[in-house]
XYZ file of C-alpha atoms in Angstrom:
455
model
C 13.458 -187.748 -61.298
C 10.417 -189.741 -62.413
C 7.010 -188.903 -61.010
C 4.743 -191.672 -59.724
C 1.106 -191.266 -60.636
C -1.439 -191.028 -57.848
C -3.102 -194.252 -58.999
C 0.175 -196.170 -58.839
C 0.992 -194.618 -55.465
C -2.389 -195.649 -54.043
C -1.845 -199.153 -55.371
C 1.579 -199.397 -53.733
C 0.206 -198.135 -50.432
C -2.632 -200.635 -50.616
C -0.193 -203.492 -51.265
C 1.993 -202.379 -48.350
C -1.012 -202.231 -46.039
C -2.174 -205.654 -47.170
C 1.286 -207.135 -46.645
C 1.314 -205.847 -43.059
C -2.256 -206.910 -42.279
C -2.764 -209.682 -39.766
C -4.960 -212.643 -40.665
C -7.560 -214.266 -38.445
C -6.655 -217.851 -39.253
C -9.225 -219.643 -37.130
C -12.153 -218.952 -34.805
C -13.100 -221.376 -32.020
C -15.910 -221.442 -29.472
C -15.973 -223.014 -26.000
C -18.764 -223.133 -23.451
C -17.893 -223.132 -19.716
C -20.278 -223.158 -16.727
C -19.972 -219.417 -16.122
C -19.095 -217.953 -19.527
C -18.809 -218.498 -23.273
C -15.398 -218.043 -24.888
C -14.477 -217.175 -28.478
C -10.809 -217.450 -29.475
C -9.330 -215.895 -32.622
C -6.070 -217.379 -33.896
C -3.968 -214.597 -35.432
C -0.981 -214.481 -37.749
C 0.492 -211.629 -35.711
C -0.223 -209.036 -33.010
C -3.242 -206.766 -33.521
C -5.140 -203.885 -31.982
C -8.848 -204.287 -31.341
C -11.855 -202.413 -30.013
C -15.083 -203.690 -28.466
C -18.415 -201.922 -28.980
C -21.678 -203.049 -27.332
C -24.972 -202.120 -28.990
C -28.620 -202.618 -28.012
C -31.999 -202.781 -29.762
C -31.083 -205.426 -30.851
C -28.233 -206.608 -28.600
C -24.909 -206.987 -30.400
C -21.186 -207.045 -29.717
C -18.985 -205.442 -32.364
C -15.256 -206.159 -32.525
C -13.056 -204.085 -34.813
C -9.644 -205.664 -35.401
C -7.326 -203.151 -37.005
C -5.462 -203.970 -40.254
C -6.790 -207.512 -40.398
C -8.481 -209.953 -42.745
C -10.553 -213.056 -42.091
C -9.021 -216.241 -43.467
C -11.389 -218.703 -41.801
C -14.853 -219.982 -42.641
C -17.125 -219.094 -39.719
C -20.372 -220.316 -41.282
C -20.224 -223.699 -39.508
C -19.579 -222.310 -36.029
C -22.215 -223.296 -33.483
C -22.861 -221.322 -30.296
C -25.063 -223.770 -28.383
C -26.165 -222.887 -24.855
C -24.777 -219.349 -25.125
C -26.120 -215.818 -25.659
C -24.543 -215.741 -29.154
C -27.000 -216.398 -31.965
C -24.873 -215.541 -35.018
C -21.484 -214.199 -36.130
C -21.229 -211.808 -39.099
C -18.199 -210.043 -40.550
C -17.220 -207.339 -43.022
C -14.068 -205.511 -44.076
C -14.130 -201.773 -43.422
C -12.682 -199.218 -45.875
C -9.844 -198.388 -43.457
C -8.601 -202.002 -43.573
C -10.126 -203.072 -40.271
C -12.019 -206.329 -39.896
C -15.434 -205.884 -38.281
C -16.959 -208.878 -36.497
C -20.540 -208.634 -35.246
C -21.988 -211.063 -32.703
C -25.786 -211.063 -32.648
C -26.938 -211.749 -29.083
C -30.109 -213.082 -27.517
C -29.673 -210.733 -24.558
C -27.318 -208.079 -23.210
C -24.041 -209.470 -21.850
C -20.905 -208.365 -20.083
C -17.681 -209.035 -21.946
C -13.966 -209.087 -21.344
C -11.162 -209.477 -23.848
C -7.401 -209.852 -23.805
C -4.558 -210.624 -26.186
C -2.120 -213.486 -25.716
C 1.244 -213.009 -27.396
C 2.827 -215.773 -29.454
C 4.852 -218.170 -27.325
C 6.640 -221.315 -28.482
C 4.353 -223.186 -30.878
C 1.418 -220.922 -30.029
C 0.364 -218.055 -32.299
C -0.993 -214.693 -31.186
C -4.585 -214.963 -29.995
C -7.477 -212.672 -29.157
C -9.714 -214.085 -26.427
C -13.251 -212.740 -25.899
C -15.388 -213.952 -22.978
C -19.152 -213.493 -22.840
C -19.885 -213.609 -19.117
C -23.030 -215.102 -17.675
C -25.150 -212.846 -15.485
C -23.419 -211.879 -12.259
C -19.840 -212.599 -13.391
C -17.011 -210.090 -13.075
C -15.703 -208.205 -16.106
C -12.135 -208.073 -14.783
C -9.380 -209.111 -17.177
C -8.231 -211.908 -14.933
C -9.935 -215.241 -14.526
C -11.922 -214.795 -11.347
C -13.532 -217.538 -9.261
C -17.043 -218.595 -10.166
C -19.710 -217.071 -7.945
C -21.581 -220.350 -7.963
C -20.323 -223.448 -6.197
C -18.939 -226.312 -8.291
C -21.358 -229.041 -9.250
C -21.858 -231.454 -6.365
C -22.469 -234.963 -7.582
C -23.173 -236.720 -4.306
C -24.469 -235.942 -0.846
C -25.443 -237.846 2.281
C -28.818 -237.083 3.775
C -30.095 -237.548 7.326
C -26.603 -237.975 8.737
C -24.983 -236.131 11.616
C -21.526 -236.875 10.263
C -20.301 -234.902 7.265
C -18.876 -236.324 4.064
C -15.230 -236.228 3.078
C -15.132 -233.837 0.106
C -12.925 -234.900 -2.814
C -12.153 -232.337 -5.549
C -11.308 -234.103 -8.828
C -9.484 -231.984 -11.408
C -9.147 -233.251 -14.976
C -6.139 -231.386 -16.389
C -6.206 -229.036 -19.397
C -9.460 -228.818 -21.424
C -11.064 -226.583 -24.025
C -8.491 -224.455 -25.807
C -5.697 -226.459 -24.157
C -5.551 -230.094 -25.379
C -2.568 -230.932 -23.182
C -0.084 -233.460 -24.515
C -0.790 -235.159 -27.858
C -0.042 -238.845 -28.284
C 0.179 -241.185 -31.299
C -2.949 -241.077 -33.422
C -3.718 -237.586 -32.089
C -4.845 -238.933 -28.712
C -5.374 -235.830 -26.559
C -4.473 -235.658 -22.899
C -7.530 -233.560 -22.033
C -9.868 -236.292 -23.317
C -8.122 -239.213 -21.611
C -7.811 -237.599 -18.193
C -11.409 -236.369 -18.245
C -12.638 -239.917 -18.816
C -10.459 -241.166 -15.947
C -11.802 -238.347 -13.764
C -15.397 -239.347 -14.536
C -14.662 -242.965 -13.635
C -12.990 -241.829 -10.414
C -16.061 -239.743 -9.580
C -18.310 -242.745 -10.173
C -16.127 -244.894 -7.909
C -16.324 -242.411 -5.027
C -20.088 -242.093 -5.525
C -20.478 -245.793 -4.737
C -18.852 -245.382 -1.314
C -20.847 -243.932 1.548
C -19.116 -241.007 3.247
C -17.795 -239.131 0.188
C -18.971 -236.078 -1.694
C -17.345 -235.312 -5.046
C -16.729 -231.963 -6.727
C -15.693 -231.963 -10.388
C -13.427 -228.971 -11.047
C -13.906 -229.316 -14.812
C -17.234 -230.857 -15.754
C -16.876 -230.637 -19.532
C -14.519 -229.663 -22.355
C -13.497 -226.147 -21.326
C -10.426 -224.600 -19.746
C -10.214 -223.542 -16.096
C -7.335 -221.330 -14.987
C -4.839 -222.868 -12.588
C -5.623 -220.442 -9.769
C -9.346 -220.877 -10.311
C -9.019 -224.652 -9.965
C -7.639 -224.108 -6.461
C -10.339 -221.539 -5.719
C -13.140 -223.906 -6.730
C -11.752 -226.621 -4.455
C -11.500 -224.140 -1.591
C -15.033 -222.843 -2.195
C -16.302 -226.429 -1.932
C -14.297 -226.853 1.323
C -12.552 -229.881 -0.140
C -10.645 -232.248 2.114
C -8.476 -233.400 -0.779
C -7.632 -232.198 -4.284
C -6.364 -234.551 -7.005
C -5.336 -233.291 -10.454
C -5.159 -235.968 -13.173
C -2.754 -235.725 -16.130
C -0.950 -237.826 -18.760
C 2.613 -236.666 -19.428
C 4.575 -236.435 -22.686
C 8.277 -236.481 -23.448
C 10.413 -235.969 -26.535
C 11.679 -239.560 -26.242
C 8.725 -241.891 -26.962
C 10.309 -244.649 -24.888
C 9.706 -242.697 -21.651
C 7.051 -244.522 -19.631
C 5.519 -245.013 -16.211
C 3.128 -243.365 -13.763
C 4.103 -240.719 -11.224
C 2.675 -238.806 -8.280
C 3.656 -235.213 -7.488
C 3.185 -232.965 -4.474
C 4.037 -229.315 -3.964
C 7.567 -228.308 -3.003
C 8.206 -225.256 -0.845
C 11.837 -225.209 -1.900
C 13.055 -226.799 -5.118
C 12.084 -229.698 -7.336
C 13.147 -233.149 -6.189
C 14.297 -234.067 -9.703
C 14.984 -232.491 -13.078
C 11.929 -234.199 -14.585
C 9.712 -232.835 -11.797
C 11.016 -229.321 -12.442
C 10.436 -229.576 -16.206
C 6.944 -230.999 -15.750
C 5.973 -228.286 -13.268
C 7.207 -225.582 -15.636
C 5.213 -227.064 -18.505
C 2.032 -227.471 -16.450
C 2.366 -223.960 -14.992
C 2.396 -222.550 -18.525
C -0.989 -224.138 -19.268
C -2.787 -220.807 -18.763
C -0.933 -219.459 -21.802
C -2.448 -222.252 -23.867
C -5.856 -222.262 -22.238
C -6.453 -218.582 -22.854
C -6.305 -217.079 -19.365
C -5.002 -213.591 -18.709
C -1.888 -213.761 -16.565
C -1.979 -210.080 -15.663
C -3.327 -210.762 -12.171
C -0.978 -211.541 -9.298
C -1.275 -214.704 -7.279
C -2.807 -213.378 -4.069
C -3.518 -216.817 -2.621
C 0.084 -217.617 -1.785
C 1.300 -214.243 -0.578
C 3.322 -215.259 2.439
C 1.417 -218.519 2.840
C 4.255 -220.920 2.108
C 5.966 -219.899 5.334
C 2.821 -220.621 7.364
C 2.925 -223.624 9.663
C -0.363 -224.914 8.258
C 1.391 -225.600 4.976
C 3.650 -228.137 6.656
C 0.692 -230.208 7.841
C -0.943 -229.953 4.415
C 2.216 -231.169 2.688
C 2.635 -234.028 5.162
C -0.893 -235.198 4.389
C -0.261 -234.840 0.636
C 2.860 -236.981 0.859
C 1.045 -239.620 2.921
C -1.749 -239.910 0.358
C 0.848 -239.924 -2.417
C 2.581 -242.950 -0.916
C -0.725 -244.794 -0.792
C -1.404 -243.876 -4.419
C 1.974 -245.124 -5.597
C 1.349 -248.453 -3.884
C -1.926 -248.903 -5.771
C -0.759 -247.553 -9.137
C 2.288 -249.811 -8.995
C -0.042 -252.811 -9.224
C -1.285 -251.860 -12.716
C 1.507 -249.705 -14.138
C 5.249 -249.343 -14.098
C 6.176 -246.457 -11.793
C 8.318 -243.791 -13.418
C 9.378 -242.794 -9.915
C 8.896 -244.912 -6.801
C 8.703 -241.875 -4.538
C 6.363 -238.904 -4.423
C 8.177 -236.234 -6.415
C 7.850 -232.555 -5.498
C 7.966 -229.328 -7.517
C 6.326 -225.901 -7.664
C 3.034 -226.824 -9.379
C 0.744 -223.798 -9.383
C -2.399 -225.941 -9.274
C -1.246 -227.569 -6.006
C -0.599 -224.345 -4.107
C -3.525 -224.529 -1.714
C -2.225 -223.887 1.819
C -5.125 -225.676 3.504
C -6.032 -228.559 1.149
C -3.826 -231.639 0.727
C -3.215 -231.807 -3.019
C -1.570 -234.167 -5.495
C -0.956 -234.229 -9.230
C -1.153 -237.723 -10.733
C 0.561 -238.499 -14.018
C -1.271 -241.599 -15.188
C 1.352 -242.408 -17.818
C 3.233 -241.034 -20.818
C 0.730 -240.364 -23.583
C 3.731 -239.887 -25.908
C 4.661 -243.551 -25.417
C 2.834 -245.661 -28.061
C 2.234 -248.574 -25.685
C 0.996 -246.449 -22.785
C -1.053 -244.237 -25.103
C -2.872 -247.283 -26.469
C -3.676 -248.377 -22.902
C -4.699 -244.927 -21.664
C -7.372 -244.557 -24.335
C -9.103 -247.836 -23.432
C -12.082 -247.889 -21.070
C -10.702 -250.892 -19.158
C -7.373 -249.258 -18.331
C -9.060 -245.958 -17.478
C -11.223 -247.877 -15.010
C -8.149 -249.598 -13.542
C -6.347 -246.296 -13.110
C -9.391 -244.666 -11.523
C -9.718 -247.611 -9.141
C -6.041 -247.344 -8.150
C -6.367 -243.615 -7.430
C -9.555 -244.254 -5.465
C -7.971 -247.026 -3.389
C -5.029 -244.839 -2.399
C -7.175 -241.864 -1.354
C -9.811 -244.026 0.333
C -7.261 -245.882 2.435
C -5.811 -242.614 3.706
C -9.183 -241.229 4.781
C -10.221 -244.509 6.411
C -6.978 -244.538 8.387
C -6.734 -240.768 9.054
C -10.265 -239.341 8.769
C -11.122 -235.721 9.664
C -12.689 -235.902 13.158
C -16.200 -234.724 12.214
C -16.719 -237.132 9.290
C -18.576 -240.374 8.764
C -15.269 -242.272 8.520
C -14.121 -240.896 11.875
C -17.386 -242.096 13.466
C -16.856 -245.556 11.969
C -13.280 -245.686 13.210
C -14.367 -244.655 16.741
C -17.046 -247.328 16.668
C -19.866 -244.803 17.014
C -21.603 -246.261 13.954
C -21.261 -249.386 11.860
C -19.820 -249.130 8.351
C -22.290 -249.241 5.484
C -22.829 -252.607 3.831
C -20.125 -253.177 1.242
C -17.666 -250.824 2.935
C -14.276 -252.033 4.142
C -14.063 -251.718 7.939
C -11.482 -249.173 9.000
C -8.286 -250.802 10.209
C -8.965 -254.213 8.632
C -6.241 -256.211 6.896
C -6.155 -255.989 3.119
C -4.426 -257.815 0.270
C -1.346 -256.423 -1.472
C 0.292 -257.820 -4.615
C 4.069 -257.450 -4.788
C 5.165 -255.252 -7.715
C 8.542 -254.912 -9.414
C 10.923 -252.943 -7.175
C 9.006 -253.583 -3.926
C 10.819 -254.436 -0.731
C 9.161 -255.698 2.431
C 10.631 -252.844 4.470
C 9.410 -250.340 1.877
C 5.884 -251.769 2.013
C 5.943 -251.649 5.812
C 7.021 -248.000 5.720
C 4.409 -247.126 3.069
C 1.549 -248.534 5.143
C 2.931 -247.430 8.516
C 3.161 -251.018 9.771
C 6.142 -252.369 11.780
C 8.211 -254.718 9.630
C 8.062 -257.509 12.229
C 4.240 -257.271 12.321
C 4.119 -257.535 8.527
C 6.381 -260.596 8.623
C 4.472 -262.242 11.475
C 1.062 -261.612 9.858
C 2.223 -263.263 6.618
C 4.314 -265.988 8.322
C 7.507 -264.748 6.675
C 10.802 -265.725 8.303
C 12.844 -263.188 6.326
C 12.441 -260.332 3.839
C 12.445 -262.334 0.597
C 9.439 -261.585 -1.627
C 8.709 -262.115 -5.322
C 6.796 -260.158 -7.947
C 3.138 -261.248 -8.064
C 3.177 -262.646 -4.508
C 0.099 -261.788 -2.434
C 0.521 -260.639 1.160
C -1.835 -259.196 3.759
C -1.311 -255.707 5.205
C -2.331 -255.865 8.893
C -4.133 -253.006 10.607
C -1.741 -250.171 11.406
């Protein structure tokens, strides 16, 4: 039996340890309103330890049996307590990362296991003062940014919560030319916000006001904290077949999905927290027993009514992938007391639609269509204590430039429209629609303009 020298044995052990070591392949930084997030992309699962030090303030992270394979010298930590990131390899094979801080912070960390195309990740959050250190993504203690208010008015505003899907660590779907869903829908959301700001009687809350990720449950919580009257989540779908096209509107389903595509989309959107870097260890306390509550029925009815209005407007500028409001179990829509819709503005995986979605003109058209659908609903069915309810009762006159509640409006016939379907969509008797437009029958043509009488 041959003896192995100690030097050779040490070398073999070192090679074995190196072969099993995980590599930190990339380091990314994101700034959110209530915390700063650092994400480490890993080649495999790791164990880590956090150590906080003072005089000066630092956070030390030891990642066991790991090496750093990324250049961190160009990382910038603007508007955060992090001033610098240093690293060193310890004799025991651990990777030590040191964050120099401008002040003491609270931190939380969690590991996300590899899933699908996603690698293992270590997520570290540096919480702003007053935030919780729990592992789960908790609601912000400060209200979302309000971008409009009405002063000196005894009638409250209708509050619209606008949610741009994905963000930060989660790019969403990727289209031709690396067009990212998170960028497109955020621009549409900003244009939608600007459109509501021009109309007296609305107050807008942006759920995501920058390039960072917000957990699905937290998006609902922010809307609830703002006491929103309506929640709209904006997305741009993708499919394996690039020929798939068209816009869609989705509401929550208490039972099952209304179609296979709705079920697949809901499953994909509900997994966004795995991409965005949110711990899923917490249980959804919001919906415990809520879906059987009678209030949910009224909320869903309102959601479906707004959805029908949206489809009518979106059909004027885009082919509709589905001509009805589809339903599925979207986590972001599960607010029992806030009517909520998810709008798929188009298939970003379709080259033609992707090229349109990234243009400012089409983004403005889509925002206008979404605005028109929501605005019509709240002018026709306003909450009783709002400015729009006072206008409808005749207590006050509408602001200059506003469309009087109940007035007739123009509609352009789109492909697939029927006169009876339009009458049902706008809650107008078919005979009234025919009489108002001097139509003897139900024949209509694409591009024809008709007037929708007051319901």
